[in-house]
């Protein structure tokens, strides 16, 4: 009998309030009606400069919002600065908006959530900056948060979550030094997420590749995490299947503009499914690979997806050498269930996806730490909250983490 069947007798609790999920390959025709359903009449659009100046994205947004569009704030950046959220908050209040439409990748989606907190908070920006500098987070009010409709254009998977990353820089907001942290609360889950494959297709493939690897690894970790449930097993397995097929097909068309429609449709539904249920009150299924991603990107300019591509095979080899890690379930999800060595087959499937996306395979080839910095990076990884979601029986040590970094070098 499969080792996974041993879990059928285990109790579980699945507490999850999803956003309204909208999937429409035909566009954003009734985006305004979705806002009306959430008692909104005036929306602030939050996005980055590139997205805000891309007609293939913004024209459908404008048509879909129609009279609901009140202001465009195209100032988000990859750094996710608190100062930027303060600027967006001012645009929200000055325009008389009552909702936020977040368009783009993780930076814009996270900044929209922080902006919503600023709108609902009784504290001043200076007080919020002081709290973030001291604690690395911001108190999220229990009421008054404006509804957010997320319209993702990448595959990172920041939309269907109740968390947001954040940094603060003394040059742009009231803190004394650079601070990194984030916020988390049930109320931060968007009211709705609108998935349009044609918008995903507007993102350059080189940009999409990094976000895709991040999203793909969310599905991997959701299956082996100690916080997995039968619900997330089902959605992550189907999502991984769609993502794997779509990413391998996308990789085979690198540099081409004529990509078959099914590819972006599979990628869009795949990322939606792997995200479902991974971010719950006090619980997430993100685990060791994401802890490595955080350790390698919080103080180094390496892109998150590139970091994942480099370390994921080595993390999986360490993990599957030490524990079962639900390898049979992973193998089935990745289409290698018939392999004699399911662990090596899973690792090989992950390497194949990273290779198809032309992502880096060695730590020395990205803008990450030097080998002399591995002990400090390893400590940061071990301190990451996601390590606690490692599979049962896996207890990483400082030496283990440094060995994985060395293997990835």
mmCIF file of C-alpha atoms in Angstrom, residues 6-344:
data_model
loop_
_atom_site.group_PDB
_atom_site.id
_atom_site.type_symbol
_atom_site.label_atom_id
_atom_site.label_comp_id
_atom_site.label_asym_id
_atom_site.label_seq_id
_atom_site.Cartn_x
_atom_site.Cartn_y
_atom_site.Cartn_z
ATOM 1 C CA UNK A 6 -1.253 5.912 5.847
ATOM 2 C CA UNK A 7 -2.471 9.502 6.167
ATOM 3 C CA UNK A 8 -6.110 8.644 5.538
ATOM 4 C CA UNK A 9 -6.631 8.130 9.263
ATOM 5 C CA UNK A 10 -5.172 11.508 10.211
ATOM 6 C CA UNK A 11 -7.546 14.313 11.245
ATOM 7 C CA UNK A 12 -7.227 17.698 9.596
ATOM 8 C CA UNK A 13 -8.758 21.184 9.752
ATOM 9 C CA UNK A 14 -9.121 23.278 6.604
ATOM 10 C CA UNK A 15 -10.120 26.867 7.393
ATOM 11 C CA UNK A 16 -10.171 28.845 4.179
ATOM 12 C CA UNK A 17 -12.130 31.754 2.742
ATOM 13 C CA UNK A 18 -11.279 32.078 -0.918
ATOM 14 C CA UNK A 19 -11.541 35.146 -3.078
ATOM 15 C CA UNK A 20 -14.120 35.038 -5.832
ATOM 16 C CA UNK A 21 -12.271 33.336 -8.699
ATOM 17 C CA UNK A 22 -12.879 34.658 -12.194
ATOM 18 C CA UNK A 23 -11.315 32.952 -15.209
ATOM 19 C CA UNK A 24 -12.042 34.334 -18.654
ATOM 20 C CA UNK A 25 -9.823 33.917 -21.726
ATOM 21 C CA UNK A 26 -12.082 36.409 -23.494
ATOM 22 C CA UNK A 27 -11.043 39.372 -21.339
ATOM 23 C CA UNK A 28 -12.257 41.657 -18.569
ATOM 24 C CA UNK A 29 -15.637 42.595 -20.012
ATOM 25 C CA UNK A 30 -17.576 42.846 -16.749
ATOM 26 C CA UNK A 31 -14.817 43.819 -14.348
ATOM 27 C CA UNK A 32 -17.007 46.765 -13.370
ATOM 28 C CA UNK A 33 -19.831 44.391 -12.443
ATOM 29 C CA UNK A 34 -17.477 42.435 -10.180
ATOM 30 C CA UNK A 35 -16.599 45.645 -8.353
ATOM 31 C CA UNK A 36 -20.265 46.536 -8.034
ATOM 32 C CA UNK A 37 -20.857 43.112 -6.468
ATOM 33 C CA UNK A 38 -18.376 44.156 -3.772
ATOM 34 C CA UNK A 39 -20.099 47.514 -3.172
ATOM 35 C CA UNK A 40 -17.490 49.524 -5.036
ATOM 36 C CA UNK A 41 -18.092 52.462 -7.348
ATOM 37 C CA UNK A 42 -14.633 54.063 -7.646
ATOM 38 C CA UNK A 43 -11.446 52.055 -8.088
ATOM 39 C CA UNK A 44 -7.801 53.027 -7.754
ATOM 40 C CA UNK A 45 -5.693 50.934 -10.139
ATOM 41 C CA UNK A 46 -2.309 50.020 -8.610
ATOM 42 C CA UNK A 47 0.458 48.753 -10.895
ATOM 43 C CA UNK A 48 4.071 49.258 -11.916
ATOM 44 C CA UNK A 49 5.304 51.719 -14.501
ATOM 45 C CA UNK A 50 5.817 49.084 -17.206
ATOM 46 C CA UNK A 51 2.347 47.568 -16.796
ATOM 47 C CA UNK A 52 0.799 51.025 -16.556
ATOM 48 C CA UNK A 53 2.293 51.992 -19.910
ATOM 49 C CA UNK A 54 1.460 48.731 -21.709
ATOM 50 C CA UNK A 55 -1.679 49.214 -23.842
ATOM 51 C CA UNK A 56 -2.231 45.452 -24.197
ATOM 52 C CA UNK A 57 -2.835 45.353 -20.436
ATOM 53 C CA UNK A 58 -4.260 48.745 -19.609
ATOM 54 C CA UNK A 59 -6.713 49.059 -22.488
ATOM 55 C CA UNK A 60 -8.673 45.960 -21.359
ATOM 56 C CA UNK A 61 -8.487 47.200 -17.754
ATOM 57 C CA UNK A 62 -9.905 50.591 -18.706
ATOM 58 C CA UNK A 63 -12.664 49.050 -20.823
ATOM 59 C CA UNK A 64 -13.531 46.559 -18.108
ATOM 60 C CA UNK A 65 -13.674 49.177 -15.364
ATOM 61 C CA UNK A 66 -15.469 51.771 -17.471
ATOM 62 C CA UNK A 67 -16.798 54.476 -15.102
ATOM 63 C CA UNK A 68 -15.411 52.675 -12.038
ATOM 64 C CA UNK A 69 -11.864 53.807 -12.879
ATOM 65 C CA UNK A 70 -11.092 56.863 -10.797
ATOM 66 C CA UNK A 71 -7.266 57.012 -10.693
ATOM 67 C CA UNK A 72 -4.178 55.167 -11.923
ATOM 68 C CA UNK A 73 -1.203 54.752 -9.581
ATOM 69 C CA UNK A 74 1.631 53.269 -11.646
ATOM 70 C CA UNK A 75 4.420 53.534 -9.106
ATOM 71 C CA UNK A 76 5.008 50.107 -7.572
ATOM 72 C CA UNK A 77 8.532 48.654 -7.657
ATOM 73 C CA UNK A 78 10.082 45.221 -6.996
ATOM 74 C CA UNK A 79 11.350 46.483 -3.617
ATOM 75 C CA UNK A 80 7.772 46.725 -2.254
ATOM 76 C CA UNK A 81 8.598 49.860 -0.286
ATOM 77 C CA UNK A 82 6.340 51.111 2.493
ATOM 78 C CA UNK A 83 6.989 54.605 1.149
ATOM 79 C CA UNK A 84 5.432 53.571 -2.166
ATOM 80 C CA UNK A 85 2.366 52.237 -0.371
ATOM 81 C CA UNK A 86 2.071 55.568 1.453
ATOM 82 C CA UNK A 87 2.070 57.343 -1.927
ATOM 83 C CA UNK A 88 -0.624 54.952 -3.182
ATOM 84 C CA UNK A 89 -2.638 55.566 -0.004
ATOM 85 C CA UNK A 90 -2.545 59.306 -0.680
ATOM 86 C CA UNK A 91 -3.684 58.716 -4.268
ATOM 87 C CA UNK A 92 -6.533 56.572 -2.907
ATOM 88 C CA UNK A 93 -7.778 59.208 -0.482
ATOM 89 C CA UNK A 94 -7.319 62.159 -2.829
ATOM 90 C CA UNK A 95 -9.207 60.436 -5.641
ATOM 91 C CA UNK A 96 -12.122 59.376 -3.466
ATOM 92 C CA UNK A 97 -11.628 55.713 -4.344
ATOM 93 C CA UNK A 98 -13.421 52.990 -2.404
ATOM 94 C CA UNK A 99 -11.622 49.923 -3.833
ATOM 95 C CA UNK A 100 -8.300 48.851 -5.313
ATOM 96 C CA UNK A 101 -7.650 46.986 -8.536
ATOM 97 C CA UNK A 102 -4.119 45.537 -8.385
ATOM 98 C CA UNK A 103 -2.656 44.725 -11.803
ATOM 99 C CA UNK A 104 0.691 43.000 -12.433
ATOM 100 C CA UNK A 105 3.050 40.746 -10.504
ATOM 101 C CA UNK A 106 3.750 40.158 -6.841
ATOM 102 C CA UNK A 107 5.097 43.660 -6.200
ATOM 103 C CA UNK A 108 1.877 45.379 -7.224
ATOM 104 C CA UNK A 109 -0.390 42.815 -5.587
ATOM 105 C CA UNK A 110 1.484 43.034 -2.270
ATOM 106 C CA UNK A 111 1.596 46.852 -2.350
ATOM 107 C CA UNK A 112 -2.152 46.939 -2.925
ATOM 108 C CA UNK A 113 -2.678 44.950 0.284
ATOM 109 C CA UNK A 114 -0.407 47.283 2.256
ATOM 110 C CA UNK A 115 -2.239 50.272 0.786
ATOM 111 C CA UNK A 116 -5.555 48.794 1.940
ATOM 112 C CA UNK A 117 -4.156 48.490 5.474
ATOM 113 C CA UNK A 118 -3.069 52.143 5.423
ATOM 114 C CA UNK A 119 -6.544 53.174 4.286
ATOM 115 C CA UNK A 120 -8.230 51.281 7.121
ATOM 116 C CA UNK A 121 -5.737 52.189 9.856
ATOM 117 C CA UNK A 122 -6.265 54.945 12.401
ATOM 118 C CA UNK A 123 -2.480 55.370 12.724
ATOM 119 C CA UNK A 124 -0.514 57.964 10.784
ATOM 120 C CA UNK A 125 2.135 56.948 8.219
ATOM 121 C CA UNK A 126 4.810 57.964 10.738
ATOM 122 C CA UNK A 127 3.287 55.718 13.421
ATOM 123 C CA UNK A 128 2.969 52.853 10.967
ATOM 124 C CA UNK A 129 6.591 53.305 9.898
ATOM 125 C CA UNK A 130 7.666 53.187 13.546
ATOM 126 C CA UNK A 131 5.688 49.991 14.154
ATOM 127 C CA UNK A 132 7.167 48.333 11.073
ATOM 128 C CA UNK A 133 10.709 49.365 12.025
ATOM 129 C CA UNK A 134 10.267 47.848 15.493
ATOM 130 C CA UNK A 135 8.340 44.673 14.654
ATOM 131 C CA UNK A 136 8.807 43.966 10.932
ATOM 132 C CA UNK A 137 5.047 43.971 10.443
ATOM 133 C CA UNK A 138 2.005 46.257 10.570
ATOM 134 C CA UNK A 139 -1.201 45.775 12.545
ATOM 135 C CA UNK A 140 -4.065 44.939 10.197
ATOM 136 C CA UNK A 141 -7.411 46.476 11.221
ATOM 137 C CA UNK A 142 -10.301 44.053 11.585
ATOM 138 C CA UNK A 143 -12.618 46.304 9.588
ATOM 139 C CA UNK A 144 -12.545 49.116 7.076
ATOM 140 C CA UNK A 145 -10.262 47.428 4.525
ATOM 141 C CA UNK A 146 -11.295 48.438 0.991
ATOM 142 C CA UNK A 147 -11.967 45.493 -1.333
ATOM 143 C CA UNK A 148 -9.130 44.451 -3.628
ATOM 144 C CA UNK A 149 -9.614 42.902 -7.035
ATOM 145 C CA UNK A 150 -6.356 41.330 -8.200
ATOM 146 C CA UNK A 151 -5.573 40.966 -11.907
ATOM 147 C CA UNK A 152 -2.272 39.039 -12.162
ATOM 148 C CA UNK A 153 -0.013 39.276 -15.202
ATOM 149 C CA UNK A 154 2.657 36.836 -13.938
ATOM 150 C CA UNK A 155 2.728 33.345 -12.426
ATOM 151 C CA UNK A 156 4.310 34.126 -9.039
ATOM 152 C CA UNK A 157 1.075 33.453 -7.170
ATOM 153 C CA UNK A 158 0.856 36.523 -4.937
ATOM 154 C CA UNK A 159 -2.811 37.096 -5.686
ATOM 155 C CA UNK A 160 -4.687 34.294 -3.924
ATOM 156 C CA UNK A 161 -3.054 34.828 -0.529
ATOM 157 C CA UNK A 162 -3.619 36.741 2.692
ATOM 158 C CA UNK A 163 0.008 37.815 3.084
ATOM 159 C CA UNK A 164 2.210 40.530 1.607
ATOM 160 C CA UNK A 165 5.942 41.190 1.688
ATOM 161 C CA UNK A 166 7.193 44.676 2.509
ATOM 162 C CA UNK A 167 10.396 46.681 2.936
ATOM 163 C CA UNK A 168 11.064 50.170 4.233
ATOM 164 C CA UNK A 169 13.877 52.530 3.287
ATOM 165 C CA UNK A 170 14.798 55.673 5.240
ATOM 166 C CA UNK A 171 14.943 57.565 1.936
ATOM 167 C CA UNK A 172 11.253 57.039 1.272
ATOM 168 C CA UNK A 173 9.459 56.659 4.603
ATOM 169 C CA UNK A 174 9.794 57.317 8.343
ATOM 170 C CA UNK A 175 12.223 54.575 9.447
ATOM 171 C CA UNK A 176 15.832 54.845 10.619
ATOM 172 C CA UNK A 177 17.266 51.899 8.650
ATOM 173 C CA UNK A 178 16.353 49.388 5.941
ATOM 174 C CA UNK A 179 13.650 47.029 7.251
ATOM 175 C CA UNK A 180 12.255 43.842 5.683
ATOM 176 C CA UNK A 181 9.112 42.069 6.806
ATOM 177 C CA UNK A 182 5.498 41.566 5.875
ATOM 178 C CA UNK A 183 1.864 41.490 6.905
ATOM 179 C CA UNK A 184 -0.663 38.695 7.250
ATOM 180 C CA UNK A 185 -4.358 38.605 8.083
ATOM 181 C CA UNK A 186 -7.529 36.965 6.846
ATOM 182 C CA UNK A 187 -8.825 40.335 5.633
ATOM 183 C CA UNK A 188 -5.948 40.694 3.178
ATOM 184 C CA UNK A 189 -7.338 37.980 0.891
ATOM 185 C CA UNK A 190 -8.567 39.833 -2.212
ATOM 186 C CA UNK A 191 -12.304 40.068 -2.687
ATOM 187 C CA UNK A 192 -11.833 38.692 -6.193
ATOM 188 C CA UNK A 193 -9.038 37.495 -8.457
ATOM 189 C CA UNK A 194 -9.498 37.795 -12.204
ATOM 190 C CA UNK A 195 -7.434 35.416 -14.328
ATOM 191 C CA UNK A 196 -7.133 36.320 -18.006
ATOM 192 C CA UNK A 197 -4.597 34.208 -19.963
ATOM 193 C CA UNK A 198 -4.242 36.963 -22.576
ATOM 194 C CA UNK A 199 -2.825 39.271 -19.895
ATOM 195 C CA UNK A 200 -0.332 36.612 -18.764
ATOM 196 C CA UNK A 201 0.727 36.402 -22.414
ATOM 197 C CA UNK A 202 1.693 40.104 -22.430
ATOM 198 C CA UNK A 203 4.521 39.463 -19.960
ATOM 199 C CA UNK A 204 7.891 38.815 -21.650
ATOM 200 C CA UNK A 205 8.858 35.154 -21.427
ATOM 201 C CA UNK A 206 12.129 35.982 -19.679
ATOM 202 C CA UNK A 207 10.172 37.715 -16.899
ATOM 203 C CA UNK A 208 7.482 35.050 -16.840
ATOM 204 C CA UNK A 209 10.068 32.289 -16.387
ATOM 205 C CA UNK A 210 11.203 33.495 -12.964
ATOM 206 C CA UNK A 211 7.695 33.987 -11.637
ATOM 207 C CA UNK A 212 6.689 30.611 -13.073
ATOM 208 C CA UNK A 213 9.388 28.739 -11.157
ATOM 209 C CA UNK A 214 8.255 30.402 -7.936
ATOM 210 C CA UNK A 215 4.654 29.398 -8.587
ATOM 211 C CA UNK A 216 5.618 25.880 -9.684
ATOM 212 C CA UNK A 217 7.510 25.315 -6.423
ATOM 213 C CA UNK A 218 4.431 26.350 -4.462
ATOM 214 C CA UNK A 219 2.721 23.297 -5.888
ATOM 215 C CA UNK A 220 5.696 21.071 -5.035
ATOM 216 C CA UNK A 221 5.825 22.282 -1.445
ATOM 217 C CA UNK A 222 2.078 22.108 -0.947
ATOM 218 C CA UNK A 223 2.277 18.344 -1.461
ATOM 219 C CA UNK A 224 5.173 17.631 0.908
ATOM 220 C CA UNK A 225 4.517 20.252 3.624
ATOM 221 C CA UNK A 226 3.495 19.043 7.066
ATOM 222 C CA UNK A 227 0.479 21.372 6.741
ATOM 223 C CA UNK A 228 -0.879 19.626 3.622
ATOM 224 C CA UNK A 229 -4.544 18.598 3.554
ATOM 225 C CA UNK A 230 -6.545 16.388 1.189
ATOM 226 C CA UNK A 231 -8.053 19.586 -0.269
ATOM 227 C CA UNK A 232 -4.674 21.104 -1.125
ATOM 228 C CA UNK A 233 -3.392 17.713 -2.293
ATOM 229 C CA UNK A 234 -6.098 17.712 -4.955
ATOM 230 C CA UNK A 235 -5.714 21.281 -6.147
ATOM 231 C CA UNK A 236 -1.906 21.236 -6.091
ATOM 232 C CA UNK A 237 -1.690 17.923 -7.966
ATOM 233 C CA UNK A 238 -3.919 19.130 -10.794
ATOM 234 C CA UNK A 239 -2.230 22.540 -10.778
ATOM 235 C CA UNK A 240 1.238 20.988 -11.057
ATOM 236 C CA UNK A 241 0.122 18.867 -13.977
ATOM 237 C CA UNK A 242 -1.135 21.951 -15.853
ATOM 238 C CA UNK A 243 1.897 24.050 -14.945
ATOM 239 C CA UNK A 244 4.384 21.355 -15.928
ATOM 240 C CA UNK A 245 2.792 20.823 -19.341
ATOM 241 C CA UNK A 246 2.404 24.546 -19.956
ATOM 242 C CA UNK A 247 5.931 25.464 -18.859
ATOM 243 C CA UNK A 248 7.579 22.742 -20.935
ATOM 244 C CA UNK A 249 5.578 23.912 -23.947
ATOM 245 C CA UNK A 250 6.414 27.547 -23.245
ATOM 246 C CA UNK A 251 10.102 26.692 -22.966
ATOM 247 C CA UNK A 252 10.022 24.999 -26.355
ATOM 248 C CA UNK A 253 8.777 28.241 -27.921
ATOM 249 C CA UNK A 254 11.394 30.514 -26.315
ATOM 250 C CA UNK A 255 11.695 33.753 -28.258
ATOM 251 C CA UNK A 256 8.624 33.035 -30.371
ATOM 252 C CA UNK A 257 5.564 35.274 -30.348
ATOM 253 C CA UNK A 258 3.112 32.742 -31.745
ATOM 254 C CA UNK A 259 2.427 30.553 -28.704
ATOM 255 C CA UNK A 260 -0.672 28.362 -28.804
ATOM 256 C CA UNK A 261 -3.531 29.665 -26.662
ATOM 257 C CA UNK A 262 -3.780 26.472 -24.611
ATOM 258 C CA UNK A 263 -0.305 27.102 -23.167
ATOM 259 C CA UNK A 264 -1.269 30.318 -21.393
ATOM 260 C CA UNK A 265 -4.638 28.875 -20.464
ATOM 261 C CA UNK A 266 -2.960 25.877 -18.800
ATOM 262 C CA UNK A 267 -0.485 28.124 -16.996
ATOM 263 C CA UNK A 268 -3.217 30.432 -15.735
ATOM 264 C CA UNK A 269 -5.437 27.665 -14.404
ATOM 265 C CA UNK A 270 -2.401 25.824 -13.040
ATOM 266 C CA UNK A 271 -1.190 28.736 -10.926
ATOM 267 C CA UNK A 272 -4.735 29.374 -9.697
ATOM 268 C CA UNK A 273 -5.036 25.772 -8.516
ATOM 269 C CA UNK A 274 -1.651 25.460 -6.789
ATOM 270 C CA UNK A 275 -2.420 28.633 -4.841
ATOM 271 C CA UNK A 276 -5.824 27.495 -3.644
ATOM 272 C CA UNK A 277 -5.773 26.948 0.103
ATOM 273 C CA UNK A 278 -2.030 27.432 0.612
ATOM 274 C CA UNK A 279 -2.483 30.680 2.561
ATOM 275 C CA UNK A 280 -4.836 30.174 5.482
ATOM 276 C CA UNK A 281 -5.225 31.823 8.896
ATOM 277 C CA UNK A 282 -2.030 31.015 10.773
ATOM 278 C CA UNK A 283 -1.102 28.314 8.256
ATOM 279 C CA UNK A 284 0.671 28.038 4.931
ATOM 280 C CA UNK A 285 1.989 25.149 2.871
ATOM 281 C CA UNK A 286 5.112 27.025 1.785
ATOM 282 C CA UNK A 287 8.152 25.263 3.184
ATOM 283 C CA UNK A 288 11.864 24.662 2.784
ATOM 284 C CA UNK A 289 12.362 25.764 -0.836
ATOM 285 C CA UNK A 290 10.695 29.088 -0.121
ATOM 286 C CA UNK A 291 12.780 29.512 3.034
ATOM 287 C CA UNK A 292 15.866 29.182 0.831
ATOM 288 C CA UNK A 293 14.353 31.670 -1.605
ATOM 289 C CA UNK A 294 13.898 34.183 1.189
ATOM 290 C CA UNK A 295 17.401 33.652 2.525
ATOM 291 C CA UNK A 296 18.921 34.219 -0.906
ATOM 292 C CA UNK A 297 16.859 37.250 -1.953
ATOM 293 C CA UNK A 298 16.261 39.382 1.128
ATOM 294 C CA UNK A 299 19.779 40.827 1.174
ATOM 295 C CA UNK A 300 20.975 39.941 -2.332
ATOM 296 C CA UNK A 301 19.691 41.110 -5.736
ATOM 297 C CA UNK A 302 19.081 37.588 -7.057
ATOM 298 C CA UNK A 303 15.573 37.205 -8.460
ATOM 299 C CA UNK A 304 13.311 34.877 -6.451
ATOM 300 C CA UNK A 305 12.502 32.555 -9.357
ATOM 301 C CA UNK A 306 16.181 32.238 -10.277
ATOM 302 C CA UNK A 307 16.997 31.376 -6.671
ATOM 303 C CA UNK A 308 14.297 28.695 -6.695
ATOM 304 C CA UNK A 309 15.582 27.201 -9.938
ATOM 305 C CA UNK A 310 19.085 26.898 -8.480
ATOM 306 C CA UNK A 311 18.255 25.425 -5.081
ATOM 307 C CA UNK A 312 15.035 23.430 -5.591
ATOM 308 C CA UNK A 313 16.687 20.227 -6.923
ATOM 309 C CA UNK A 314 19.267 20.265 -4.114
ATOM 310 C CA UNK A 315 16.664 20.948 -1.427
ATOM 311 C CA UNK A 316 14.521 18.114 -2.772
ATOM 312 C CA UNK A 317 17.465 15.691 -2.860
ATOM 313 C CA UNK A 318 18.286 16.483 0.781
ATOM 314 C CA UNK A 319 14.632 16.215 1.788
ATOM 315 C CA UNK A 320 13.898 12.979 -0.070
ATOM 316 C CA UNK A 321 17.103 11.379 1.197
ATOM 317 C CA UNK A 322 16.020 12.087 4.761
ATOM 318 C CA UNK A 323 12.250 11.385 4.733
ATOM 319 C CA UNK A 324 9.553 9.990 2.462
ATOM 320 C CA UNK A 325 8.383 13.502 1.562
ATOM 321 C CA UNK A 326 5.268 12.039 -0.109
ATOM 322 C CA UNK A 327 7.431 11.198 -3.082
ATOM 323 C CA UNK A 328 4.844 8.926 -4.688
ATOM 324 C CA UNK A 329 2.227 11.679 -4.677
ATOM 325 C CA UNK A 330 4.776 14.117 -6.095
ATOM 326 C CA UNK A 331 5.794 11.624 -8.763
ATOM 327 C CA UNK A 332 2.181 11.036 -9.800
ATOM 328 C CA UNK A 333 1.533 14.795 -10.004
ATOM 329 C CA UNK A 334 4.601 15.275 -12.185
ATOM 330 C CA UNK A 335 3.784 12.392 -14.503
ATOM 331 C CA UNK A 336 6.638 10.117 -13.384
ATOM 332 C CA UNK A 337 4.703 7.766 -11.136
ATOM 333 C CA UNK A 338 5.977 4.684 -12.994
ATOM 334 C CA UNK A 339 9.655 5.449 -12.365
ATOM 335 C CA UNK A 340 11.717 2.870 -10.434
ATOM 336 C CA UNK A 341 13.228 5.634 -8.267
ATOM 337 C CA UNK A 342 10.435 8.114 -7.569
ATOM 338 C CA UNK A 343 12.684 10.523 -5.658
ATOM 339 C CA UNK A 344 15.180 10.912 -8.515
#
